[in-house]
Amino acid sequence: MTHHLRIRNPIDRAVRLSGAVVAITAVMLPFVAGCKNDGPVVAADPAPFPPDGVFSITGDGVVSIYWNANWEDDLGGYAVYRSTTNPGPYFYLGEVPTDQTYYDDTDVVNGETWFYAVTAFDRAGNESELSLETVFDTPRPEGTGLVLVELGQDPSRAGYDFSSLSGLPQAAALGTTDIYFESQSGARFLRAKTGVDIQDYGLIDLVYVDWAPDTGWSPSGQAEAIEGHSYIVRILDGQGDFNMAKVQVKAVTTTTATLDWAYQAVENNPELAPITGGAMR
């Protein structure tokens, strides 16, 4: 779908290229031959400052963009733009009122990367330049309520293949299985298959597990399954490429582990849910 830039002020026709505003202004001034215009100088109404603190949160078929509120007295609202490249051009998506500092872009496809910018405009229609932050996002599939059965109880339902996107367990012994659940000596573990790395990311909600690290992988290829903890999984293809996934243990017993998960289908992309600041709505 093509989004067209909106012209807010018929005098200032703005084209948004490379994060800057290029304006072509047509101004009609009075002219009297042989005379000088000594009338009062009227100050121009300045455009608002560009919003700052812009960041995005990755979803499944959605990207949510957030920013800090502007403080101009005559603020009229915010407009959101996006591009398939950086530094642009950026095309108009939509606008929100002054009391809303987020925008959900649902016109996205999982696995495609989008760049975002935000402007502020006043009640007279003057619009700021694009926000300065480089904000991009690659939405990815996710799922909830995946139940893995302990390996000794039912090995046919102990494992999961993230790339299947099925949300259904499978046999731990299958070659496509990435992780599986097993209890041993009273302890409960998420274990990674050969070619898969795992690490415990701590007691943190899955949405805040944002950018997969380069180091910190469990040398034993396993992590204790602890309720409320999130885990990062790196799935290697044996040729130097990888896919990232994340899971959170929502509930665990000696016989089952219930997981929420997300999988970044784009190879070599560590992005899971970018969040660099600001308040959640």
PDB file of C-alpha atoms in Angstrom:
ATOM      1  CA  MET A   1       0.000   0.000   0.000  1.00  0.00           C
ATOM      2  CA  THR A   2       1.279   3.493  -0.843  1.00  0.00           C
ATOM      3  CA  HIS A   3       1.031   6.264   1.745  1.00  0.00           C
ATOM      4  CA  HIS A   4       1.132   9.868   0.502  1.00  0.00           C
ATOM      5  CA  LEU A   5       2.556  12.821   2.359  1.00  0.00           C
ATOM      6  CA  ARG A   6      -0.086  15.229   3.546  1.00  0.00           C
ATOM      7  CA  ILE A   7       0.459  18.972   2.979  1.00  0.00           C
ATOM      8  CA  ARG A   8      -0.718  20.719   6.136  1.00  0.00           C
ATOM      9  CA  ASN A   9      -0.053  24.306   5.079  1.00  0.00           C
ATOM     10  CA  PRO A  10      -0.792  25.272   1.440  1.00  0.00           C
ATOM     11  CA  ILE A  11       2.025  27.834   1.596  1.00  0.00           C
ATOM     12  CA  ASP A  12       4.693  25.484   2.962  1.00  0.00           C
ATOM     13  CA  ARG A  13       4.730  22.384   0.789  1.00  0.00           C
ATOM     14  CA  ALA A  14       6.933  19.892   2.639  1.00  0.00           C
ATOM     15  CA  VAL A  15       8.554  16.785   1.224  1.00  0.00           C
ATOM     16  CA  ARG A  16      10.107  14.532   3.827  1.00  0.00           C
ATOM     17  CA  LEU A  17      13.457  13.264   2.580  1.00  0.00           C
ATOM     18  CA  SER A  18      16.317  11.816   4.645  1.00  0.00           C
ATOM     19  CA  GLY A  19      14.878  13.048   7.925  1.00  0.00           C
ATOM     20  CA  ALA A  20      14.769  16.712   6.857  1.00  0.00           C
ATOM     21  CA  VAL A  21      12.068  19.064   5.619  1.00  0.00           C
ATOM     22  CA  VAL A  22      12.647  20.675   2.230  1.00  0.00           C
ATOM     23  CA  ALA A  23      10.185  23.582   1.874  1.00  0.00           C
ATOM     24  CA  ILE A  24       9.161  25.613  -1.137  1.00  0.00           C
ATOM     25  CA  THR A  25       7.502  28.775   0.142  1.00  0.00           C
ATOM     26  CA  ALA A  26       5.404  31.174  -1.915  1.00  0.00           C
ATOM     27  CA  VAL A  27       4.937  34.505  -0.102  1.00  0.00           C
ATOM     28  CA  MET A  28       3.030  37.524  -1.460  1.00  0.00           C
ATOM     29  CA  LEU A  29       4.557  40.810  -0.190  1.00  0.00           C
ATOM     30  CA  PRO A  30       3.242  44.350  -0.827  1.00  0.00           C
ATOM     31  CA  PHE A  31       5.427  46.416  -3.136  1.00  0.00           C
ATOM     32  CA  VAL A  32       5.283  50.193  -3.785  1.00  0.00           C
ATOM     33  CA  ALA A  33       7.757  51.631  -6.309  1.00  0.00           C
ATOM     34  CA  GLY A  34      10.251  53.996  -4.777  1.00  0.00           C
ATOM     35  CA  CYS A  35       9.011  53.380  -1.232  1.00  0.00           C
ATOM     36  CA  LYS A  36      10.238  51.281   1.657  1.00  0.00           C
ATOM     37  CA  ASN A  37       7.840  49.152   3.688  1.00  0.00           C
ATOM     38  CA  ASP A  38       8.128  50.565   7.223  1.00  0.00           C
ATOM     39  CA  GLY A  39       5.191  48.640   8.630  1.00  0.00           C
ATOM     40  CA  PRO A  40       5.376  46.485  11.749  1.00  0.00           C
ATOM     41  CA  VAL A  41       7.222  43.170  11.544  1.00  0.00           C
ATOM     42  CA  VAL A  42       5.010  40.247  12.480  1.00  0.00           C
ATOM     43  CA  ALA A  43       6.857  37.269  13.966  1.00  0.00           C
ATOM     44  CA  ALA A  44       6.219  33.972  12.202  1.00  0.00           C
ATOM     45  CA  ASP A  45       4.412  31.255  14.132  1.00  0.00           C
ATOM     46  CA  PRO A  46       7.149  28.646  14.736  1.00  0.00           C
ATOM     47  CA  ALA A  47       6.507  24.961  14.197  1.00  0.00           C
ATOM     48  CA  PRO A  48       6.704  22.667  17.243  1.00  0.00           C
ATOM     49  CA  PHE A  49       9.920  20.905  18.161  1.00  0.00           C
ATOM     50  CA  PRO A  50      10.313  17.367  16.751  1.00  0.00           C
ATOM     51  CA  PRO A  51       9.221  14.706  19.274  1.00  0.00           C
ATOM     52  CA  ASP A  52      12.068  12.916  21.061  1.00  0.00           C
ATOM     53  CA  GLY A  53      12.493   9.605  22.870  1.00  0.00           C
ATOM     54  CA  VAL A  54      10.979   7.711  19.944  1.00  0.00           C
ATOM     55  CA  PHE A  55      11.187   3.917  20.190  1.00  0.00           C
ATOM     56  CA  SER A  56       9.291   0.873  18.978  1.00  0.00           C
ATOM     57  CA  ILE A  57       8.068  -2.428  20.355  1.00  0.00           C
ATOM     58  CA  THR A  58       8.021  -5.492  18.138  1.00  0.00           C
ATOM     59  CA  GLY A  59       4.806  -7.474  17.937  1.00  0.00           C
ATOM     60  CA  ASP A  60       3.208 -10.225  15.927  1.00  0.00           C
ATOM     61  CA  GLY A  61       1.867  -8.414  12.859  1.00  0.00           C
ATOM     62  CA  VAL A  62       2.087  -5.053  14.618  1.00  0.00           C
ATOM     63  CA  VAL A  63       4.716  -2.444  15.477  1.00  0.00           C
ATOM     64  CA  SER A  64       3.966  -0.009  18.306  1.00  0.00           C
ATOM     65  CA  ILE A  65       5.755   3.355  18.205  1.00  0.00           C
ATOM     66  CA  TYR A  66       6.155   5.469  21.360  1.00  0.00           C
ATOM     67  CA  TRP A  67       7.574   8.945  22.033  1.00  0.00           C
ATOM     68  CA  ASN A  68       7.804  11.626  24.713  1.00  0.00           C
ATOM     69  CA  ALA A  69       5.096  14.267  24.914  1.00  0.00           C
ATOM     70  CA  ASN A  70       5.670  17.774  23.503  1.00  0.00           C
ATOM     71  CA  TRP A  71       4.923  20.800  25.691  1.00  0.00           C
ATOM     72  CA  GLU A  72       3.907  23.543  23.241  1.00  0.00           C
ATOM     73  CA  ASP A  73       0.792  25.454  24.366  1.00  0.00           C
ATOM     74  CA  ASP A  74      -0.761  25.321  20.896  1.00  0.00           C
ATOM     75  CA  LEU A  75       0.069  21.668  20.166  1.00  0.00           C
ATOM     76  CA  GLY A  76      -2.463  20.105  17.805  1.00  0.00           C
ATOM     77  CA  GLY A  77      -1.278  16.480  17.705  1.00  0.00           C
ATOM     78  CA  TYR A  78       1.302  14.112  16.284  1.00  0.00           C
ATOM     79  CA  ALA A  79       1.806  12.479  12.890  1.00  0.00           C
ATOM     80  CA  VAL A  80       3.597   9.176  12.288  1.00  0.00           C
ATOM     81  CA  TYR A  81       5.613   8.349   9.181  1.00  0.00           C
ATOM     82  CA  ARG A  82       7.400   5.238   7.991  1.00  0.00           C
ATOM     83  CA  SER A  83       9.801   4.092   5.300  1.00  0.00           C
ATOM     84  CA  THR A  84      11.255   0.878   3.949  1.00  0.00           C
ATOM     85  CA  THR A  85      14.714   2.461   3.915  1.00  0.00           C
ATOM     86  CA  ASN A  86      16.833   4.764   6.009  1.00  0.00           C
ATOM     87  CA  PRO A  87      17.195   7.737   5.587  1.00  0.00           C
ATOM     88  CA  GLY A  88      13.895   7.725   3.715  1.00  0.00           C
ATOM     89  CA  PRO A  89      11.807   9.102   2.146  1.00  0.00           C
ATOM     90  CA  TYR A  90       9.196   8.718   4.883  1.00  0.00           C
ATOM     91  CA  PHE A  91       5.510   8.442   4.038  1.00  0.00           C
ATOM     92  CA  TYR A  92       2.533   9.484   6.148  1.00  0.00           C
ATOM     93  CA  LEU A  93       0.807   6.771   8.217  1.00  0.00           C
ATOM     94  CA  GLY A  94      -1.631   8.614  10.465  1.00  0.00           C
ATOM     95  CA  GLU A  95      -2.012  11.013  13.355  1.00  0.00           C
ATOM     96  CA  VAL A  96      -3.064  10.967  16.999  1.00  0.00           C
ATOM     97  CA  PRO A  97      -4.311  13.669  19.410  1.00  0.00           C
ATOM     98  CA  THR A  98      -2.153  15.563  21.863  1.00  0.00           C
ATOM     99  CA  ASP A  99      -2.887  13.232  24.785  1.00  0.00           C
ATOM    100  CA  GLN A 100      -1.698  10.121  22.935  1.00  0.00           C
ATOM    101  CA  THR A 101       2.008   9.389  22.530  1.00  0.00           C
ATOM    102  CA  TYR A 102       1.874   6.023  20.795  1.00  0.00           C
ATOM    103  CA  TYR A 103       0.727   4.607  17.484  1.00  0.00           C
ATOM    104  CA  ASP A 104       0.078   0.976  16.504  1.00  0.00           C
ATOM    105  CA  ASP A 105       1.046   0.178  12.923  1.00  0.00           C
ATOM    106  CA  THR A 106      -0.910  -2.929  11.961  1.00  0.00           C
ATOM    107  CA  ASP A 107      -0.264  -2.592   8.239  1.00  0.00           C
ATOM    108  CA  VAL A 108       2.925  -4.676   8.487  1.00  0.00           C
ATOM    109  CA  VAL A 109       4.051  -8.161   7.561  1.00  0.00           C
ATOM    110  CA  ASN A 110       6.136 -10.367   9.848  1.00  0.00           C
ATOM    111  CA  GLY A 111       9.722 -10.513   8.675  1.00  0.00           C
ATOM    112  CA  GLU A 112       9.713  -7.132   6.899  1.00  0.00           C
ATOM    113  CA  THR A 113      11.719  -4.260   8.386  1.00  0.00           C
ATOM    114  CA  TRP A 114      10.213  -0.765   8.682  1.00  0.00           C
ATOM    115  CA  PHE A 115      11.719   2.576   9.717  1.00  0.00           C
ATOM    116  CA  TYR A 116       9.644   5.102  11.683  1.00  0.00           C
ATOM    117  CA  ALA A 117       9.637   8.820  12.507  1.00  0.00           C
ATOM    118  CA  VAL A 118       7.205  11.151  14.291  1.00  0.00           C
ATOM    119  CA  THR A 119       6.340  14.840  13.900  1.00  0.00           C
ATOM    120  CA  ALA A 120       4.361  17.299  16.041  1.00  0.00           C
ATOM    121  CA  PHE A 121       1.984  19.883  14.599  1.00  0.00           C
ATOM    122  CA  ASP A 122       0.230  22.883  16.123  1.00  0.00           C
ATOM    123  CA  ARG A 123      -3.358  24.054  15.818  1.00  0.00           C
ATOM    124  CA  ALA A 124      -2.383  26.380  12.968  1.00  0.00           C
ATOM    125  CA  GLY A 125      -1.130  23.436  10.930  1.00  0.00           C
ATOM    126  CA  ASN A 126       2.613  24.102  11.321  1.00  0.00           C
ATOM    127  CA  GLU A 127       4.465  20.785  11.457  1.00  0.00           C
ATOM    128  CA  SER A 128       7.857  19.983  12.951  1.00  0.00           C
ATOM    129  CA  GLU A 129      10.697  18.214  11.248  1.00  0.00           C
ATOM    130  CA  LEU A 130      10.921  14.435  11.597  1.00  0.00           C
ATOM    131  CA  SER A 131      12.150  13.025  14.900  1.00  0.00           C
ATOM    132  CA  LEU A 132      15.911  12.442  14.948  1.00  0.00           C
ATOM    133  CA  GLU A 133      16.102   8.903  16.336  1.00  0.00           C
ATOM    134  CA  THR A 134      16.739   6.040  13.915  1.00  0.00           C
ATOM    135  CA  VAL A 135      13.877   3.709  14.803  1.00  0.00           C
ATOM    136  CA  PHE A 136      13.314   0.461  12.928  1.00  0.00           C
ATOM    137  CA  ASP A 137      11.436  -2.722  13.600  1.00  0.00           C
ATOM    138  CA  THR A 138      10.925  -6.209  12.213  1.00  0.00           C
ATOM    139  CA  PRO A 139       7.652  -7.735  13.489  1.00  0.00           C
ATOM    140  CA  ARG A 140       7.790 -11.460  14.251  1.00  0.00           C
ATOM    141  CA  PRO A 141       5.355 -14.267  15.120  1.00  0.00           C
ATOM    142  CA  GLU A 142       4.640 -15.235  18.710  1.00  0.00           C
ATOM    143  CA  GLY A 143       2.438 -17.554  20.716  1.00  0.00           C
ATOM    144  CA  THR A 144       1.155 -18.263  24.208  1.00  0.00           C
ATOM    145  CA  GLY A 145       0.239 -21.307  26.240  1.00  0.00           C
ATOM    146  CA  LEU A 146       2.662 -23.817  24.702  1.00  0.00           C
ATOM    147  CA  VAL A 147       2.675 -26.874  27.006  1.00  0.00           C
ATOM    148  CA  LEU A 148       5.725 -29.149  26.998  1.00  0.00           C
ATOM    149  CA  VAL A 149       5.419 -32.476  28.785  1.00  0.00           C
ATOM    150  CA  GLU A 150       8.403 -33.701  30.797  1.00  0.00           C
ATOM    151  CA  LEU A 151      10.662 -35.962  28.718  1.00  0.00           C
ATOM    152  CA  GLY A 152      10.290 -39.007  30.985  1.00  0.00           C
ATOM    153  CA  GLN A 153       6.506 -38.635  31.041  1.00  0.00           C
ATOM    154  CA  ASP A 154       5.893 -38.304  27.311  1.00  0.00           C
ATOM    155  CA  PRO A 155       8.912 -37.811  25.004  1.00  0.00           C
ATOM    156  CA  SER A 156       6.577 -37.283  22.037  1.00  0.00           C
ATOM    157  CA  ARG A 157       5.396 -33.948  23.529  1.00  0.00           C
ATOM    158  CA  ALA A 158       8.531 -32.729  25.302  1.00  0.00           C
ATOM    159  CA  GLY A 159      10.049 -30.556  22.578  1.00  0.00           C
ATOM    160  CA  TYR A 160       9.359 -27.557  20.360  1.00  0.00           C
ATOM    161  CA  ASP A 161      10.463 -26.341  16.924  1.00  0.00           C
ATOM    162  CA  PHE A 162      10.240 -22.529  16.878  1.00  0.00           C
ATOM    163  CA  SER A 163      10.337 -22.324  13.085  1.00  0.00           C
ATOM    164  CA  SER A 164       7.166 -24.422  12.874  1.00  0.00           C
ATOM    165  CA  LEU A 165       5.203 -21.518  14.454  1.00  0.00           C
ATOM    166  CA  SER A 166       2.665 -24.175  15.399  1.00  0.00           C
ATOM    167  CA  GLY A 167       2.417 -23.588  19.130  1.00  0.00           C
ATOM    168  CA  LEU A 168       2.261 -27.372  19.508  1.00  0.00           C
ATOM    169  CA  PRO A 169       4.805 -29.688  21.197  1.00  0.00           C
ATOM    170  CA  GLN A 170       6.649 -32.377  19.297  1.00  0.00           C
ATOM    171  CA  ALA A 171       8.996 -35.251  20.032  1.00  0.00           C
ATOM    172  CA  ALA A 172      12.241 -34.229  21.685  1.00  0.00           C
ATOM    173  CA  ALA A 173      14.150 -36.671  19.472  1.00  0.00           C
ATOM    174  CA  LEU A 174      13.085 -35.033  16.178  1.00  0.00           C
ATOM    175  CA  GLY A 175      15.890 -33.350  14.262  1.00  0.00           C
ATOM    176  CA  THR A 176      13.896 -30.131  13.985  1.00  0.00           C
ATOM    177  CA  THR A 177      13.383 -29.804  17.739  1.00  0.00           C
ATOM    178  CA  ASP A 178      15.128 -26.772  19.262  1.00  0.00           C
ATOM    179  CA  ILE A 179      14.424 -27.136  22.995  1.00  0.00           C
ATOM    180  CA  TYR A 180      12.773 -29.693  25.257  1.00  0.00           C
ATOM    181  CA  PHE A 181      11.659 -29.990  28.900  1.00  0.00           C
ATOM    182  CA  GLU A 182      13.168 -32.483  31.324  1.00  0.00           C
ATOM    183  CA  SER A 183      13.266 -33.024  35.080  1.00  0.00           C
ATOM    184  CA  GLN A 184      16.323 -34.511  36.748  1.00  0.00           C
ATOM    185  CA  SER A 185      16.966 -35.141  40.437  1.00  0.00           C
ATOM    186  CA  GLY A 186      14.104 -32.861  41.404  1.00  0.00           C
ATOM    187  CA  ALA A 187      15.285 -29.969  39.211  1.00  0.00           C
ATOM    188  CA  ARG A 188      13.479 -28.893  36.038  1.00  0.00           C
ATOM    189  CA  PHE A 189      15.312 -27.786  32.903  1.00  0.00           C
ATOM    190  CA  LEU A 190      14.836 -26.341  29.460  1.00  0.00           C
ATOM    191  CA  ARG A 191      17.447 -28.134  27.390  1.00  0.00           C
ATOM    192  CA  ALA A 192      18.752 -27.070  23.983  1.00  0.00           C
ATOM    193  CA  LYS A 193      19.433 -29.556  21.227  1.00  0.00           C
ATOM    194  CA  THR A 194      22.761 -29.712  19.398  1.00  0.00           C
ATOM    195  CA  GLY A 195      23.286 -26.525  17.398  1.00  0.00           C
ATOM    196  CA  VAL A 196      21.051 -24.470  19.689  1.00  0.00           C
ATOM    197  CA  ASP A 197      22.156 -22.090  22.470  1.00  0.00           C
ATOM    198  CA  ILE A 198      20.108 -21.012  25.483  1.00  0.00           C
ATOM    199  CA  GLN A 199      20.480 -18.592  28.372  1.00  0.00           C
ATOM    200  CA  ASP A 200      18.376 -17.530  31.355  1.00  0.00           C
ATOM    201  CA  TYR A 201      17.521 -13.824  30.962  1.00  0.00           C
ATOM    202  CA  GLY A 202      16.151 -13.554  34.476  1.00  0.00           C
ATOM    203  CA  LEU A 203      12.867 -12.645  36.130  1.00  0.00           C
ATOM    204  CA  ILE A 204      11.549 -10.356  33.407  1.00  0.00           C
ATOM    205  CA  ASP A 205       8.383 -10.161  31.341  1.00  0.00           C
ATOM    206  CA  LEU A 206       8.811 -11.429  27.809  1.00  0.00           C
ATOM    207  CA  VAL A 207       7.970  -8.054  26.197  1.00  0.00           C
ATOM    208  CA  TYR A 208      11.067  -6.526  27.793  1.00  0.00           C
ATOM    209  CA  VAL A 209      13.404  -9.140  26.336  1.00  0.00           C
ATOM    210  CA  ASP A 210      14.473  -6.903  23.539  1.00  0.00           C
ATOM    211  CA  TRP A 211      17.816  -7.466  21.840  1.00  0.00           C
ATOM    212  CA  ALA A 212      19.543 -10.839  21.934  1.00  0.00           C
ATOM    213  CA  PRO A 213      23.090 -10.678  23.351  1.00  0.00           C
ATOM    214  CA  ASP A 214      26.204 -12.049  21.705  1.00  0.00           C
ATOM    215  CA  THR A 215      27.480 -13.820  24.804  1.00  0.00           C
ATOM    216  CA  GLY A 216      26.211 -15.444  27.998  1.00  0.00           C
ATOM    217  CA  TRP A 217      25.047 -18.742  26.544  1.00  0.00           C
ATOM    218  CA  SER A 218      24.849 -21.699  28.903  1.00  0.00           C
ATOM    219  CA  PRO A 219      27.964 -23.875  28.454  1.00  0.00           C
ATOM    220  CA  SER A 220      25.909 -26.957  29.382  1.00  0.00           C
ATOM    221  CA  GLY A 221      23.175 -26.179  26.839  1.00  0.00           C
ATOM    222  CA  GLN A 222      20.487 -26.053  29.515  1.00  0.00           C
ATOM    223  CA  ALA A 223      18.833 -23.635  31.932  1.00  0.00           C
ATOM    224  CA  GLU A 224      16.733 -24.292  35.001  1.00  0.00           C
ATOM    225  CA  ALA A 225      13.047 -23.753  34.201  1.00  0.00           C
ATOM    226  CA  ILE A 226      11.897 -21.137  36.731  1.00  0.00           C
ATOM    227  CA  GLU A 227       8.395 -19.706  36.736  1.00  0.00           C
ATOM    228  CA  GLY A 228       8.394 -16.075  35.595  1.00  0.00           C
ATOM    229  CA  HIS A 229      11.862 -16.246  34.036  1.00  0.00           C
ATOM    230  CA  SER A 230      12.478 -15.487  30.367  1.00  0.00           C
ATOM    231  CA  TYR A 231      15.062 -17.216  28.185  1.00  0.00           C
ATOM    232  CA  ILE A 232      16.797 -16.384  24.918  1.00  0.00           C
ATOM    233  CA  VAL A 233      17.409 -19.098  22.361  1.00  0.00           C
ATOM    234  CA  ARG A 234      19.821 -18.922  19.421  1.00  0.00           C
ATOM    235  CA  ILE A 235      19.277 -21.467  16.679  1.00  0.00           C
ATOM    236  CA  LEU A 236      22.337 -22.022  14.470  1.00  0.00           C
ATOM    237  CA  ASP A 237      22.184 -23.506  10.995  1.00  0.00           C
ATOM    238  CA  GLY A 238      25.755 -24.838  10.950  1.00  0.00           C
ATOM    239  CA  GLN A 239      26.799 -22.377   8.218  1.00  0.00           C
ATOM    240  CA  GLY A 240      27.300 -19.273  10.343  1.00  0.00           C
ATOM    241  CA  ASP A 241      23.697 -18.013  10.259  1.00  0.00           C
ATOM    242  CA  PHE A 242      21.197 -18.010  13.120  1.00  0.00           C
ATOM    243  CA  ASN A 243      17.614 -17.254  14.158  1.00  0.00           C
ATOM    244  CA  MET A 244      16.638 -15.885  17.543  1.00  0.00           C
ATOM    245  CA  ALA A 245      13.748 -16.885  19.799  1.00  0.00           C
ATOM    246  CA  LYS A 246      12.615 -16.116  23.310  1.00  0.00           C
ATOM    247  CA  VAL A 247      10.404 -17.934  25.806  1.00  0.00           C
ATOM    248  CA  GLN A 248       8.958 -17.239  29.226  1.00  0.00           C
ATOM    249  CA  VAL A 249       8.024 -19.947  31.703  1.00  0.00           C
ATOM    250  CA  LYS A 250       4.471 -19.058  32.731  1.00  0.00           C
ATOM    251  CA  ALA A 251       3.963 -22.173  34.876  1.00  0.00           C
ATOM    252  CA  VAL A 252       6.056 -25.241  35.650  1.00  0.00           C
ATOM    253  CA  THR A 253       5.543 -28.500  37.538  1.00  0.00           C
ATOM    254  CA  THR A 254       7.459 -31.761  37.609  1.00  0.00           C
ATOM    255  CA  THR A 255       5.421 -32.955  34.614  1.00  0.00           C
ATOM    256  CA  THR A 256       4.730 -29.883  32.424  1.00  0.00           C
ATOM    257  CA  ALA A 257       6.117 -26.482  31.507  1.00  0.00           C
ATOM    258  CA  THR A 258       3.821 -23.829  30.022  1.00  0.00           C
ATOM    259  CA  LEU A 259       5.604 -21.295  27.817  1.00  0.00           C
ATOM    260  CA  ASP A 260       4.950 -18.076  25.934  1.00  0.00           C
ATOM    261  CA  TRP A 261       7.289 -17.599  22.976  1.00  0.00           C
ATOM    262  CA  ALA A 262       8.339 -15.388  20.060  1.00  0.00           C
ATOM    263  CA  TYR A 263      10.509 -16.250  17.053  1.00  0.00           C
ATOM    264  CA  GLN A 264      12.469 -13.891  14.807  1.00  0.00           C
ATOM    265  CA  ALA A 265      12.170 -15.518  11.392  1.00  0.00           C
ATOM    266  CA  VAL A 266      14.660 -13.124   9.782  1.00  0.00           C
ATOM    267  CA  GLU A 267      18.114 -14.693   9.821  1.00  0.00           C
ATOM    268  CA  ASN A 268      20.907 -12.954  11.738  1.00  0.00           C
ATOM    269  CA  ASN A 269      18.471 -10.411  13.200  1.00  0.00           C
ATOM    270  CA  PRO A 270      18.874 -10.177  17.007  1.00  0.00           C
ATOM    271  CA  GLU A 271      15.812  -7.939  17.309  1.00  0.00           C
ATOM    272  CA  LEU A 272      13.110  -9.430  19.507  1.00  0.00           C
ATOM    273  CA  ALA A 273      11.258  -6.452  20.982  1.00  0.00           C
ATOM    274  CA  PRO A 274      13.167  -3.154  20.797  1.00  0.00           C
ATOM    275  CA  ILE A 275      12.422  -0.882  23.745  1.00  0.00           C
ATOM    276  CA  THR A 276      14.906   1.860  24.609  1.00  0.00           C
ATOM    277  CA  GLY A 277      12.987   4.114  26.982  1.00  0.00           C
ATOM    278  CA  GLY A 278       9.742   5.859  27.739  1.00  0.00           C
ATOM    279  CA  ALA A 279       6.624   4.710  29.536  1.00  0.00           C
ATOM    280  CA  MET A 280       4.407   1.852  28.503  1.00  0.00           C
ATOM    281  CA  ARG A 281       0.735   2.651  28.028  1.00  0.00           C
TER     282      ARG A 281
END
